[in-house]
mmCIF file of C-alpha atoms in Angstrom:
data_model
loop_
_atom_site.group_PDB
_atom_site.id
_atom_site.type_symbol
_atom_site.label_atom_id
_atom_site.label_comp_id
_atom_site.label_asym_id
_atom_site.label_seq_id
_atom_site.Cartn_x
_atom_site.Cartn_y
_atom_site.Cartn_z
ATOM 1 C CA MET A 1 7.423 0.450 36.295
ATOM 2 C CA LYS A 2 4.211 2.481 36.506
ATOM 3 C CA LYS A 3 4.838 6.180 36.678
ATOM 4 C CA LEU A 4 2.868 9.350 37.187
ATOM 5 C CA PHE A 5 3.952 12.308 35.083
ATOM 6 C CA SER A 6 2.876 15.787 36.069
ATOM 7 C CA LEU A 7 2.277 18.564 33.528
ATOM 8 C CA PHE A 8 0.550 21.515 35.176
ATOM 9 C CA ALA A 9 -3.026 20.284 35.628
ATOM 10 C CA VAL A 10 -2.432 17.046 33.738
ATOM 11 C CA ILE A 11 -0.720 14.168 35.482
ATOM 12 C CA PHE A 12 0.845 11.189 33.826
ATOM 13 C CA MET A 13 1.031 8.054 35.927
ATOM 14 C CA ALA A 14 3.069 5.103 34.796
ATOM 15 C CA MET A 15 2.566 1.590 36.091
ATOM 16 C CA SER A 16 4.451 -1.596 36.708
ATOM 17 C CA MET A 17 3.585 -4.387 34.296
ATOM 18 C CA TRP A 18 2.875 -6.640 37.257
ATOM 19 C CA ALA A 19 0.652 -4.562 39.516
ATOM 20 C CA GLN A 20 -1.862 -1.740 39.436
ATOM 21 C CA SER A 21 0.261 0.703 41.399
ATOM 22 C CA TRP A 22 1.286 4.053 39.943
ATOM 23 C CA ASP A 23 4.230 6.397 40.517
ATOM 24 C CA LEU A 24 4.572 10.135 39.878
ATOM 25 C CA CYS A 25 7.305 11.025 37.367
ATOM 26 C CA THR A 26 8.331 13.530 34.721
ATOM 27 C CA ILE A 27 7.815 12.773 31.035
ATOM 28 C CA ASP A 28 11.546 12.407 30.408
ATOM 29 C CA GLN A 29 11.540 9.519 32.911
ATOM 30 C CA LEU A 30 9.008 7.531 30.847
ATOM 31 C CA THR A 31 10.425 4.778 28.647
ATOM 32 C CA ALA A 32 8.990 2.746 25.791
ATOM 33 C CA THR A 33 8.288 -0.102 28.237
ATOM 34 C CA ASP A 34 6.239 2.028 30.642
ATOM 35 C CA ILE A 35 2.466 2.167 30.733
ATOM 36 C CA PHE A 36 0.994 5.498 31.829
ATOM 37 C CA VAL A 37 -2.294 7.301 32.341
ATOM 38 C CA ILE A 38 -3.054 10.923 31.433
ATOM 39 C CA VAL A 39 -5.104 12.432 34.281
ATOM 40 C CA ASP A 40 -6.480 15.945 34.781
ATOM 41 C CA ALA A 41 -5.451 16.711 38.362
ATOM 42 C CA ASN A 42 -8.241 19.274 38.769
ATOM 43 C CA THR A 43 -11.157 17.038 37.753
ATOM 44 C CA GLY A 44 -9.788 13.550 38.433
ATOM 45 C CA LYS A 45 -10.593 12.437 34.889
ATOM 46 C CA ALA A 46 -8.330 10.286 32.723
ATOM 47 C CA MET A 47 -7.986 10.556 28.936
ATOM 48 C CA THR A 48 -9.081 7.390 27.151
ATOM 49 C CA ASN A 49 -7.763 6.064 23.846
ATOM 50 C CA ASP A 50 -10.862 4.331 22.445
ATOM 51 C CA LYS A 51 -12.644 7.023 20.359
ATOM 52 C CA GLY A 52 -10.383 6.668 17.324
ATOM 53 C CA THR A 53 -10.669 9.309 14.623
ATOM 54 C CA SER A 54 -14.375 10.009 15.230
ATOM 55 C CA ALA A 55 -14.093 12.006 18.477
ATOM 56 C CA ALA A 56 -11.670 13.385 21.024
ATOM 57 C CA PRO A 57 -10.541 10.926 23.706
ATOM 58 C CA ALA A 58 -13.173 10.829 26.450
ATOM 59 C CA ALA A 59 -12.586 12.086 29.980
ATOM 60 C CA THR A 60 -13.408 9.270 32.413
ATOM 61 C CA ALA A 61 -13.411 9.563 36.206
ATOM 62 C CA VAL A 62 -10.637 7.969 38.250
ATOM 63 C CA THR A 63 -9.774 8.435 41.922
ATOM 64 C CA VAL A 64 -6.609 10.432 42.615
ATOM 65 C CA THR A 65 -5.172 10.282 46.137
ATOM 66 C CA GLU A 66 -5.073 13.552 48.044
ATOM 67 C CA ASP A 67 -1.282 13.808 47.665
ATOM 68 C CA GLY A 68 -1.628 13.214 43.896
ATOM 69 C CA ASN A 69 0.800 10.290 43.945
ATOM 70 C CA ASN A 70 -1.579 7.442 43.166
ATOM 71 C CA ILE A 71 -4.804 6.668 41.295
ATOM 72 C CA SER A 72 -7.387 3.918 41.168
ATOM 73 C CA GLY A 73 -10.192 3.017 38.791
ATOM 74 C CA VAL A 74 -7.884 2.758 35.762
ATOM 75 C CA THR A 75 -9.212 0.670 32.866
ATOM 76 C CA ASP A 76 -7.353 -0.628 29.818
ATOM 77 C CA VAL A 77 -8.659 2.184 27.558
ATOM 78 C CA MET A 78 -6.908 4.725 29.814
ATOM 79 C CA LYS A 79 -3.446 3.199 29.404
ATOM 80 C CA TRP A 80 -0.828 4.650 27.040
ATOM 81 C CA ASN A 81 2.769 4.013 25.893
ATOM 82 C CA ILE A 82 5.337 6.514 24.639
ATOM 83 C CA SER A 83 8.319 6.729 22.308
ATOM 84 C CA GLY A 84 10.756 9.524 21.581
ATOM 85 C CA ASN A 85 12.658 12.073 23.603
ATOM 86 C CA ALA A 86 12.577 15.731 24.619
ATOM 87 C CA GLU A 87 14.750 16.903 21.715
ATOM 88 C CA ASP A 88 12.960 15.126 18.853
ATOM 89 C CA GLY A 89 9.514 14.976 20.435
ATOM 90 C CA TYR A 90 7.240 12.247 21.758
ATOM 91 C CA THR A 91 4.665 9.948 20.168
ATOM 92 C CA ILE A 92 1.945 8.612 22.473
ATOM 93 C CA TYR A 93 0.315 5.256 21.665
ATOM 94 C CA PRO A 94 -2.631 3.347 23.148
ATOM 95 C CA ASN A 95 -1.114 0.654 25.356
ATOM 96 C CA GLY A 96 0.200 -2.302 23.349
ATOM 97 C CA VAL A 97 -0.472 -0.698 19.949
ATOM 98 C CA THR A 98 2.013 0.843 17.513
ATOM 99 C CA ASP A 99 -0.075 1.243 14.344
ATOM 100 C CA LYS A 100 -2.102 4.181 15.748
ATOM 101 C CA TRP A 101 -1.247 7.043 18.081
ATOM 102 C CA LEU A 102 -2.463 10.265 19.643
ATOM 103 C CA TYR A 103 -2.389 13.059 17.082
ATOM 104 C CA ALA A 104 -3.638 16.622 16.773
ATOM 105 C CA THR A 105 -5.646 18.435 14.131
ATOM 106 C CA ALA A 106 -6.139 22.167 13.707
ATOM 107 C CA THR A 107 -9.934 21.792 13.745
ATOM 108 C CA ASN A 108 -12.570 20.912 16.364
ATOM 109 C CA ASN A 109 -11.252 19.923 19.803
ATOM 110 C CA GLY A 110 -8.127 18.666 18.143
ATOM 111 C CA LEU A 111 -6.981 15.343 19.609
ATOM 112 C CA ARG A 112 -7.694 11.957 18.017
ATOM 113 C CA VAL A 113 -6.265 8.437 17.966
ATOM 114 C CA GLY A 114 -5.381 7.045 14.541
ATOM 115 C CA ASN A 115 -2.543 7.008 12.018
ATOM 116 C CA ASN A 116 -2.435 10.679 10.984
ATOM 117 C CA ASN A 117 1.165 11.850 10.461
ATOM 118 C CA ALA A 118 0.686 14.770 12.891
ATOM 119 C CA LYS A 119 1.822 12.750 15.897
ATOM 120 C CA THR A 120 4.759 14.559 17.523
ATOM 121 C CA PHE A 121 4.456 16.432 20.823
ATOM 122 C CA LYS A 122 7.191 18.422 22.587
ATOM 123 C CA ILE A 123 7.459 19.826 26.093
ATOM 124 C CA GLU A 124 6.929 23.572 26.190
ATOM 125 C CA ASN A 125 6.670 25.849 29.188
ATOM 126 C CA HIS A 126 3.480 27.883 29.409
ATOM 127 C CA THR A 127 3.691 31.610 30.126
ATOM 128 C CA ASN A 128 3.166 30.754 33.805
ATOM 129 C CA GLY A 129 6.249 28.505 33.714
ATOM 130 C CA GLU A 130 4.354 25.206 33.898
ATOM 131 C CA PRO A 131 5.336 22.509 31.356
ATOM 132 C CA PHE A 132 2.808 21.288 28.757
ATOM 133 C CA LEU A 133 2.960 18.822 25.872
ATOM 134 C CA LYS A 134 2.460 20.897 22.728
ATOM 135 C CA HIS A 135 1.807 19.384 19.328
ATOM 136 C CA VAL A 136 4.423 20.149 16.678
ATOM 137 C CA GLY A 137 2.577 21.658 13.714
ATOM 138 C CA THR A 138 -0.819 22.625 15.129
ATOM 139 C CA SER A 139 0.428 24.196 18.386
ATOM 140 C CA ARG A 140 -2.315 22.332 20.254
ATOM 141 C CA TYR A 141 -1.785 21.095 23.807
ATOM 142 C CA ILE A 142 -2.622 17.711 25.323
ATOM 143 C CA GLY A 143 -5.568 17.966 27.683
ATOM 144 C CA VAL A 144 -8.275 15.787 29.094
ATOM 145 C CA TYR A 145 -11.538 16.689 27.362
ATOM 146 C CA SER A 146 -14.778 16.703 29.265
ATOM 147 C CA SER A 147 -18.111 17.049 27.487
ATOM 148 C CA GLN A 148 -19.100 19.588 30.157
ATOM 149 C CA ASP A 149 -16.296 21.959 29.095
#
């Protein structure tokens, strides 16, 4: 099942293994068998997983429907998998890969894909009440980075 997960300005969309259709969901609805996309709802850019340890994941344009419930223009480097739960935290992997994952550092723009041990993210409500995925250890949040920012 493809699903879309919404975190404030970032949406997660998960997909069916058999079709390129996407459904809005919450992160606790994602399972280890789901494939999802991390999309900035304000800019319509998805976070890729192909920069490795050398740079932050790139922000690449996708098309989000006006109601926010579906996207198009998704490529393989935009697809992610997840493991974990709300209590223990989540680890986010590039689709089909388990030997590297999204992690955070305390320096630069903070997010990378590799095998650094700093890989656990938990849901935390922002001061405005909106939920975010916050890294355990560095207190960094998941976001979609754009080189124009």
